[in-house]
Short mmCIF file of C-alpha atoms and ligand atoms in Angstrom, two decimals:
data_model
loop_
_atom_site.label_atom_id
_atom_site.label_comp_id
_atom_site.label_asym_id
_atom_site.label_seq_id
_atom_site.Cartn_x
_atom_site.Cartn_y
_atom_site.Cartn_z
CA GLN D 47 112.85 95.96 76.51
CA PHE D 48 112.84 99.63 75.66
CA ARG D 49 113.13 101.47 72.40
CA ASN D 50 116.78 102.56 71.99
CA GLY D 51 117.74 106.04 71.01
CA SER D 52 117.83 109.20 72.96
CA THR D 53 114.91 110.58 74.83
CA ALA D 54 114.09 114.22 74.32
CA VAL D 55 116.76 115.75 76.54
CA ALA D 56 117.15 119.41 77.28
CA VAL D 57 120.45 121.29 77.13
CA ASP D 58 121.31 120.45 80.75
CA GLY D 59 120.99 116.71 80.13
CA MET D 60 117.79 116.65 82.12
CA PRO D 61 114.81 115.37 80.11
CA SER D 62 112.07 117.95 79.69
CA PHE D 63 109.52 115.34 80.85
CA ALA D 64 108.99 113.24 83.97
CA PHE D 65 106.63 110.67 85.44
CA ALA D 66 104.26 110.55 88.39
CA PHE D 67 103.29 107.02 89.38
CA ASP D 68 100.34 106.02 91.48
CA ILE D 69 101.14 103.04 93.73
CA ASP D 70 98.13 100.84 94.51
CA GLY D 71 96.97 99.19 91.31
CA VAL D 72 99.93 100.45 89.26
CA LEU D 73 103.12 99.38 91.06
CA LEU D 74 101.65 97.17 93.80
CA ARG D 75 98.52 95.19 94.61
CA SER D 76 98.34 95.22 98.43
CA SER D 77 102.04 94.58 99.08
CA ALA D 78 102.97 92.55 95.99
CA PRO D 79 104.80 94.32 93.12
CA LEU D 80 102.91 94.19 89.83
CA PRO D 81 104.57 92.70 86.71
CA GLY D 82 106.87 95.19 85.00
CA ALA D 83 106.87 97.69 87.86
CA SER D 84 110.51 97.16 88.85
CA THR D 85 111.70 97.04 85.23
CA ALA D 86 109.95 100.31 84.45
CA LEU D 87 111.33 102.18 87.47
CA GLU D 88 114.84 100.71 87.05
CA TYR D 89 114.95 101.96 83.45
CA LEU D 90 113.96 105.48 84.46
CA HIS D 91 116.42 105.47 87.35
CA ASN D 92 119.28 104.16 85.20
CA ASN D 93 118.57 106.77 82.51
CA SER D 94 118.15 109.67 84.95
CA ILE D 95 114.57 110.28 83.92
CA PRO D 96 112.88 111.90 86.94
CA PHE D 97 109.80 110.39 88.55
CA ILE D 98 107.82 110.66 91.77
CA LEU D 99 105.40 108.29 93.47
CA LEU D 100 102.07 110.06 94.11
CA THR D 101 99.73 107.94 96.20
CA ASN D 102 96.46 108.37 98.09
CA GLY D 103 97.82 105.69 100.36
CA GLY D 104 99.53 106.28 103.67
CA GLY D 105 99.45 105.11 107.25
CA LYS D 106 103.22 105.08 107.77
CA HIS D 107 105.86 107.84 107.77
CA GLU D 108 107.30 108.64 104.36
CA SER D 109 110.75 107.44 105.47
CA THR D 110 109.35 104.03 106.43
CA ARG D 111 107.36 103.59 103.25
CA VAL D 112 110.15 104.62 100.88
CA ALA D 113 112.48 102.14 102.58
CA GLU D 114 109.91 99.37 102.12
CA LEU D 115 109.11 100.36 98.53
CA SER D 116 112.80 100.66 97.54
CA LYS D 117 113.30 97.08 98.68
CA LYS D 118 110.11 95.79 97.04
CA LEU D 119 110.63 97.59 93.72
CA GLY D 120 114.41 97.38 93.53
CA VAL D 121 115.03 101.11 92.97
CA PRO D 122 116.37 103.69 95.44
CA LEU D 123 113.43 105.90 96.47
CA THR D 124 113.71 108.80 98.91
CA GLU D 125 111.31 111.21 100.54
CA GLU D 126 112.32 113.65 97.81
CA ASN D 127 110.33 111.76 95.20
CA PHE D 128 107.48 110.45 97.31
CA VAL D 129 104.09 112.04 98.13
CA GLN D 130 101.50 110.24 100.24
CA SER D 131 97.90 111.29 100.88
CA HIS D 132 98.70 112.85 104.28
CA THR D 133 102.12 114.31 103.40
CA PRO D 134 100.64 117.83 102.87
CA PHE D 135 99.26 117.76 106.46
CA LYS D 136 102.86 118.64 107.46
CA GLN D 137 102.03 122.19 106.35
CA LEU D 138 99.44 122.49 109.15
CA VAL D 139 101.99 122.01 111.91
CA GLU D 140 103.51 125.48 111.54
CA GLY D 141 100.56 126.88 109.56
CA SER D 142 100.90 130.07 107.52
CA GLU D 143 99.62 133.67 107.45
CA THR D 144 96.18 132.39 106.55
CA VAL D 145 96.19 128.95 108.20
CA GLU D 146 96.54 128.63 111.99
CA SER D 147 99.29 126.41 113.34
CA LEU D 148 97.90 123.19 114.82
CA LYS D 149 101.28 122.16 116.24
CA ASP D 150 100.30 122.24 119.93
CA LYS D 151 96.54 121.92 119.52
CA THR D 152 94.86 118.69 120.62
CA ILE D 153 94.13 116.73 117.45
CA LEU D 154 92.27 113.47 116.92
CA VAL D 155 94.09 111.28 114.36
CA THR D 156 92.36 108.20 113.00
CA GLY D 157 93.20 105.63 110.36
CA GLY D 158 95.91 103.08 109.83
CA ASP D 159 97.02 100.28 112.11
CA GLY D 160 97.36 100.99 115.78
CA GLU D 161 99.80 103.67 116.74
CA LYS D 162 101.28 104.17 113.27
CA CYS D 163 99.34 107.29 112.27
CA ARG D 164 99.87 108.88 115.68
CA LYS D 165 103.60 108.35 115.19
CA VAL D 166 103.42 109.88 111.69
CA ALA D 167 101.59 112.93 113.07
CA GLU D 168 104.15 113.30 115.87
CA MET D 169 107.03 112.94 113.39
CA TYR D 170 105.39 115.75 111.37
CA GLY D 171 105.55 117.88 114.53
CA PHE D 172 102.05 117.66 116.08
CA THR D 173 102.60 117.53 119.84
CA ASN D 174 99.19 116.55 121.24
CA VAL D 175 97.74 113.60 119.32
CA VAL D 176 94.78 111.55 120.55
CA THR D 177 93.40 108.43 118.83
CA PRO D 178 89.89 106.94 118.95
CA THR D 179 91.30 103.93 120.82
CA ASP D 180 92.68 106.24 123.55
CA ILE D 181 89.16 107.64 123.95
CA MET D 182 87.52 104.23 123.86
CA MET D 183 89.83 102.82 126.52
CA ALA D 184 89.28 105.84 128.79
CA TYR D 185 85.56 106.15 128.11
CA PRO D 186 84.25 102.67 127.13
CA SER D 187 80.58 103.67 127.08
CA ILE D 188 81.26 105.97 124.12
CA TRP D 189 80.64 103.07 121.74
CA PRO D 190 79.21 99.79 123.09
CA PHE D 191 80.36 97.54 120.27
CA SER D 192 83.88 98.67 119.50
CA LEU D 193 86.38 96.02 118.48
CA ALA D 194 89.26 98.13 119.77
CA VAL D 195 88.94 96.68 123.28
CA ASP D 196 89.64 93.20 121.94
CA PHE D 197 92.62 94.37 119.93
CA THR D 198 94.32 96.72 122.37
CA ALA D 199 97.54 94.76 121.89
CA VAL D 200 97.32 95.55 118.18
CA GLN D 201 95.77 98.97 118.32
CA GLY D 202 97.83 100.36 121.18
CA HIS D 203 96.63 103.35 123.19
CA ARG D 204 97.70 106.06 125.62
CA PRO D 205 96.01 107.80 128.57
CA LEU D 206 94.07 110.88 127.47
CA PRO D 207 95.77 114.27 128.01
CA THR D 208 92.68 115.34 130.01
CA ASN D 209 89.79 113.20 131.26
CA VAL D 210 86.41 113.21 129.62
CA ASP D 211 83.94 114.76 132.05
CA HIS D 212 80.94 116.25 130.26
CA MET D 213 79.58 117.41 133.64
CA ASN D 214 82.67 119.60 133.91
CA PRO D 215 83.26 120.78 130.33
CA SER D 216 85.94 123.32 131.22
CA LYS D 217 88.15 120.50 132.45
CA SER D 218 87.12 117.90 129.87
CA LEU D 219 88.89 116.69 126.70
CA LYS D 220 88.66 119.32 123.94
CA ILE D 221 89.61 118.32 120.38
CA ASP D 222 90.70 121.19 118.09
CA ALA D 223 90.97 119.28 114.80
CA ILE D 224 90.10 115.85 113.43
CA PHE D 225 92.40 114.19 110.89
CA VAL D 226 91.58 111.04 108.94
CA PHE D 227 95.18 110.17 108.02
CA ASN D 228 94.38 106.80 106.42
CA ASP D 229 91.54 104.28 106.11
CA PRO D 230 89.93 103.87 109.56
CA ARG D 231 89.96 100.31 110.92
CA ASP D 232 86.98 100.54 113.30
CA TRP D 233 84.58 102.64 111.20
CA ALA D 234 81.77 102.49 113.77
CA LEU D 235 83.90 103.74 116.67
CA ASP D 236 85.45 106.50 114.56
CA LEU D 237 82.11 107.58 113.08
CA GLN D 238 80.59 107.80 116.56
CA ILE D 239 83.45 109.85 118.01
CA ILE D 240 83.68 112.19 115.01
CA LEU D 241 79.90 112.75 115.07
CA ASP D 242 80.05 113.46 118.84
CA LEU D 243 82.74 116.08 118.21
CA LEU D 244 80.88 117.69 115.29
CA LEU D 245 77.76 118.05 117.51
CA SER D 246 79.73 119.15 120.58
CA LYS D 247 80.08 122.52 122.27
CA GLY D 248 83.46 123.83 121.16
CA GLY D 249 84.98 120.40 120.56
CA VAL D 250 84.50 119.26 124.18
CA LEU D 251 83.81 115.54 124.00
CA GLY D 252 80.57 114.55 125.71
CA THR D 253 78.84 117.92 125.30
CA VAL D 254 76.15 118.99 122.81
CA SER D 255 75.91 122.50 121.39
CA GLU D 256 72.61 124.34 121.95
CA LYS D 257 73.20 125.98 118.56
CA ASN D 258 72.66 122.71 116.70
CA GLY D 259 69.57 123.02 114.48
CA ASP D 260 69.03 126.73 115.19
CA PRO D 261 67.40 128.02 111.96
CA SER D 262 68.43 131.60 112.77
CA LEU D 263 72.11 130.61 112.33
CA PRO D 264 74.11 129.78 109.20
CA ASN D 265 73.87 126.10 108.21
CA ASN D 266 70.98 125.92 110.72
CA GLY D 267 73.44 126.19 113.58
CA TRP D 268 75.37 123.03 112.71
CA GLN D 269 79.17 123.36 113.13
CA GLN D 270 78.66 126.95 114.33
CA ASP D 271 79.95 126.53 117.88
CA GLY D 272 83.72 126.10 117.60
CA GLN D 273 83.55 122.42 116.67
CA PRO D 274 86.85 120.92 115.43
CA LYS D 275 87.93 121.28 111.81
CA LEU D 276 87.65 118.01 109.87
CA PHE D 277 90.38 116.88 107.44
CA PHE D 278 90.35 113.84 105.14
CA SER D 279 93.55 112.77 103.38
CA ASN D 280 91.90 111.34 100.27
CA PRO D 281 88.45 110.82 98.68
CA ASP D 282 88.94 107.34 97.21
CA LEU D 283 85.63 105.47 97.23
CA PHE D 284 87.44 102.36 95.95
CA TRP D 285 91.03 101.16 95.64
CA ALA D 286 92.84 98.12 94.24
CA THR D 287 94.08 95.45 96.68
CA SER D 288 94.93 91.75 96.36
CA HIS D 289 91.16 91.09 96.14
CA HIS D 290 90.00 90.78 92.54
CA MET D 291 87.36 93.51 93.02
CA PRO D 292 88.11 97.10 94.17
CA ARG D 293 87.65 97.62 97.95
CA LEU D 294 86.05 100.54 99.78
CA GLY D 295 88.58 103.25 100.62
CA GLN D 296 88.59 106.35 102.81
CA GLY D 297 85.98 107.90 100.50
CA GLY D 298 83.61 105.16 101.65
CA PHE D 299 84.21 106.15 105.27
CA GLN D 300 83.63 109.80 104.36
CA ALA D 301 80.38 108.88 102.54
CA SER D 302 79.23 107.00 105.66
CA LEU D 303 79.90 110.04 107.83
CA ARG D 304 78.07 112.28 105.33
CA GLY D 305 75.10 109.87 105.40
CA ILE D 306 74.94 109.90 109.20
CA TRP D 307 75.42 113.71 109.24
CA ASP D 308 72.59 114.07 106.73
CA GLU D 309 70.25 111.92 108.83
CA THR D 310 71.27 113.69 112.05
CA THR D 311 70.98 117.26 110.76
CA GLY D 312 68.30 116.98 108.13
CA GLY D 313 70.62 117.86 105.29
CA ALA D 314 73.07 120.41 106.73
CA VAL D 315 76.34 121.02 104.93
CA LEU D 316 79.26 119.05 106.40
CA GLU D 317 82.19 121.50 106.51
CA ARG D 318 85.37 119.56 105.80
CA THR D 319 88.69 119.71 103.97
CA VAL D 320 89.58 116.83 101.67
CA ILE D 321 93.04 116.58 100.10
CA GLY D 322 94.68 113.94 97.89
CA LYS D 323 94.14 113.06 94.25
CA PRO D 324 92.22 114.30 92.19
CA TYR D 325 92.35 117.76 93.83
CA PRO D 326 94.47 120.42 92.10
CA GLU D 327 96.18 121.37 95.39
CA THR D 328 97.63 117.87 95.56
CA TYR D 329 98.91 118.01 91.98
CA LYS D 330 100.37 121.47 92.63
CA TYR D 331 102.16 120.06 95.71
CA ALA D 332 103.34 117.04 93.68
CA GLU D 333 104.66 119.25 90.87
CA ARG D 334 106.60 121.28 93.43
CA VAL D 335 108.13 118.07 94.83
CA LEU D 336 108.93 116.84 91.30
CA ASN D 337 110.61 120.11 90.29
CA LYS D 338 112.70 120.10 93.47
CA HIS D 339 113.65 116.48 92.85
CA ARG D 340 114.73 117.26 89.26
CA ALA D 341 116.91 120.08 90.52
CA GLN D 342 118.45 117.80 93.14
CA MET D 343 119.11 115.13 90.50
CA LEU D 344 120.99 117.69 88.46
CA GLY D 345 122.59 119.29 91.44
CA GLY D 346 123.74 115.98 92.88
CA ASN D 347 123.96 116.91 96.52
CA GLY D 348 120.57 118.55 96.71
CA GLU D 349 121.73 122.07 95.92
CA VAL D 350 120.71 123.53 92.62
CA LYS D 351 124.16 124.03 91.04
CA LYS D 352 122.84 125.25 87.73
CA LYS D 353 119.58 126.36 86.20
CA VAL D 354 117.38 123.38 85.42
CA SER D 355 115.47 123.38 82.15
CA ARG D 356 111.70 123.77 82.50
CA LEU D 357 109.65 120.65 83.13
CA GLU D 358 107.39 120.55 80.10
CA ARG D 359 105.40 117.36 80.57
CA VAL D 360 104.48 114.91 83.31
CA PHE D 361 103.05 111.49 82.49
CA MET D 362 100.63 110.59 85.33
CA VAL D 363 100.30 106.81 85.37
CA GLY D 364 97.29 105.62 87.39
CA ASP D 365 94.66 102.92 87.80
CA ASN D 366 91.76 104.99 89.08
CA PRO D 367 89.92 107.28 86.63
CA GLU D 368 88.25 109.15 89.53
CA SER D 369 91.55 110.17 91.13
CA ASP D 370 94.66 109.69 88.99
CA ILE D 371 93.14 110.42 85.58
CA ARG D 372 90.69 113.12 86.62
CA GLY D 373 93.40 114.89 88.63
CA ALA D 374 95.91 114.96 85.77
CA ASN D 375 93.27 115.98 83.23
CA GLU D 376 91.93 118.87 85.34
CA PHE D 377 95.19 120.19 86.85
CA GLU D 378 96.35 123.50 85.41
CA SER D 379 100.04 123.78 86.22
CA PRO D 380 101.19 127.25 87.37
CA HIS D 381 104.34 126.61 85.29
CA GLY D 382 102.53 125.58 82.13
CA THR D 383 103.61 121.95 82.54
CA GLU D 384 101.35 119.55 80.64
CA TRP D 385 100.08 116.61 82.69
CA THR D 386 99.24 113.63 80.48
CA SER D 387 97.01 110.93 82.01
CA VAL D 388 97.83 107.28 81.31
CA LEU D 389 95.38 104.65 82.59
CA VAL D 390 96.51 101.08 83.31
CA LYS D 391 94.30 97.99 83.51
CA THR D 392 95.98 96.45 86.57
CA GLY D 393 93.93 98.19 89.28
CA VAL D 394 90.52 99.79 89.85
CA TYR D 395 89.81 100.33 86.14
CA HIS D 396 88.57 97.20 84.41
CA ASP D 397 89.29 96.68 80.72
CA GLY D 398 86.38 97.40 78.44
CA ARG D 399 84.59 99.73 80.88
CA HIS D 400 84.07 103.33 79.78
CA PRO D 401 86.03 105.44 82.29
CA LYS D 402 84.08 108.48 83.54
CA TYR D 403 87.29 110.52 83.16
CA ALA D 404 88.93 109.73 79.81
CA PRO D 405 92.71 109.28 79.85
CA LYS D 406 95.03 110.27 77.02
CA VAL D 407 95.71 106.57 76.55
CA ILE D 408 94.79 103.21 78.12
CA VAL D 409 97.59 100.62 78.37
CA ASN D 410 97.90 97.18 79.94
CA ASP D 411 100.37 97.99 82.70
CA VAL D 412 103.01 100.37 84.01
CA LEU D 413 105.78 99.03 81.75
CA GLU D 414 103.65 99.68 78.68
CA ALA D 415 102.84 103.12 80.07
CA VAL D 416 106.54 104.04 80.23
CA LYS D 417 107.22 102.66 76.76
CA TRP D 418 104.28 104.60 75.34
CA ALA D 419 105.48 107.80 76.98
CA LEU D 420 109.06 107.36 75.72
CA ARG D 421 107.72 106.91 72.21
CA GLU D 422 105.64 110.05 72.70
CA GLU D 423 108.81 111.94 73.67
CA GLY D 424 110.53 110.48 70.65
O1 G3P C 260 94.49 103.92 100.61
C1 G3P C 260 95.08 103.76 99.36
C2 G3P C 260 94.09 104.01 98.28
O2 G3P C 260 93.22 105.01 98.62
C3 G3P C 260 94.67 104.28 96.90
O3 G3P C 260 96.02 104.45 96.87
O4 G3P C 260 98.19 104.43 95.60
O5 G3P C 260 96.05 103.94 94.38
O6 G3P C 260 96.50 106.28 95.19
P1 G3P C 260 96.73 104.80 95.43
MG1 MG C 261 95.76 103.39 92.56
#
C-alpha cells in the first residue's frame, strides 16, 4: 500500500514532519468513514508518524468524540491529538492577564443537539450556562414559532438561574457572553435571542439600550452599553455531509445574524470573535498541541524525557479551500514550521473547480494525500 523505505527521520527517531487531518469530508462524511481513512491513519500510527485531527466540528466533549472516532477509524486517538472548533474556548474559563475569566459569568451557549454543548461548556469549567431552550421554556413569547417546545424531550432544558423580568431589570436574567459552540439547530430562536441580547441594556434580556443608534457614540451607539461578547467557534459557510452537495454550516448562521444586524442597525459593525480554521490563532493552537503530542510520543508517559527534534513540516489535509487550505497557506508558524496544504476531492471541494485558495497539491482522497506526503519526505 505504501512506498517502502525509511521516512525522513530525525536523530531521535521522531520524523521531522507530521500531519494535521480535517475530519468532515476527509476522514468522515457525516458519521461514515471515507475510503482509505483507516488505512492511512493506521499506517501513521504503526510507524510512529505524529498526526492530529483538526476539525471545525464539535458539539460533544473531546473525550466523547475521540472515543467515537477511535472506534470508527480503528486507531487509538486521545485528546492529546485532537482539536475541535470550540476546544480553544477552554482558555476563556480561567482567562489570562488580558482576557477576563468567564468561569462564573452567566453565558449563553447555543449549537449542537440538546444539552450536549452545555455539558461540554460545564466540563470545560463554565459554571453558569444557559441555553436558548431554557429561555424559550421560561419565556415562551420570546419567539412565537420555535420548534424547541415540540422537541423538549430531545432538546432538554433547565430552569433559568434568574427569571426574565424586563420591568425589573436589576433582578432579570443578565447574559455576560454568547457562545456559538456548534451549528445551531433552531436558527430562528437563536437569532432572535442573540439579537435581543445585542440590543439590550447591559445584557439584561428583555431590555433595550437607549444608546442604540446614537450617532454621537462609536459604532452609532450599537454594542456600546455592556452587551455580551459574542463568540463563534468556526466560520464555515459550507461543510461536507452525507448529502451529495455541501450543506450550510455555522458560517451560514453567522451570515444570517450579520444580515439581520445590518437591517436592524443600518450597517453598524457587529463586534464578534470568530475562531476555528482558517484563522492563524487556531493553527498556532494546533501546532502547540501537535508539538506536545510529538514530545509525549517520544517521552512515552507524557513527560518529555529527551529533547525532541524540531517539527519542520506539517501536511494539512483538508477538503475545504476556504478553511483547511487557506489556513495552512496563510499560517506563519512561530517555530518556522512549514505547513503544506493538501486538498482532497472527497468533501466540499469538487474536482475540476478552481479553488479560491490554491493548495500545494490536489489528490483524490486522504490515503493518496499520505502517500504523496511520504514521497515528498523521501
Ligand atoms: O461543523 C463541522 C463543519 O463546520 C466542518 O468540519 O471537520 O470539515 O472542519 P471539518
Ligand atoms: Mg472538512
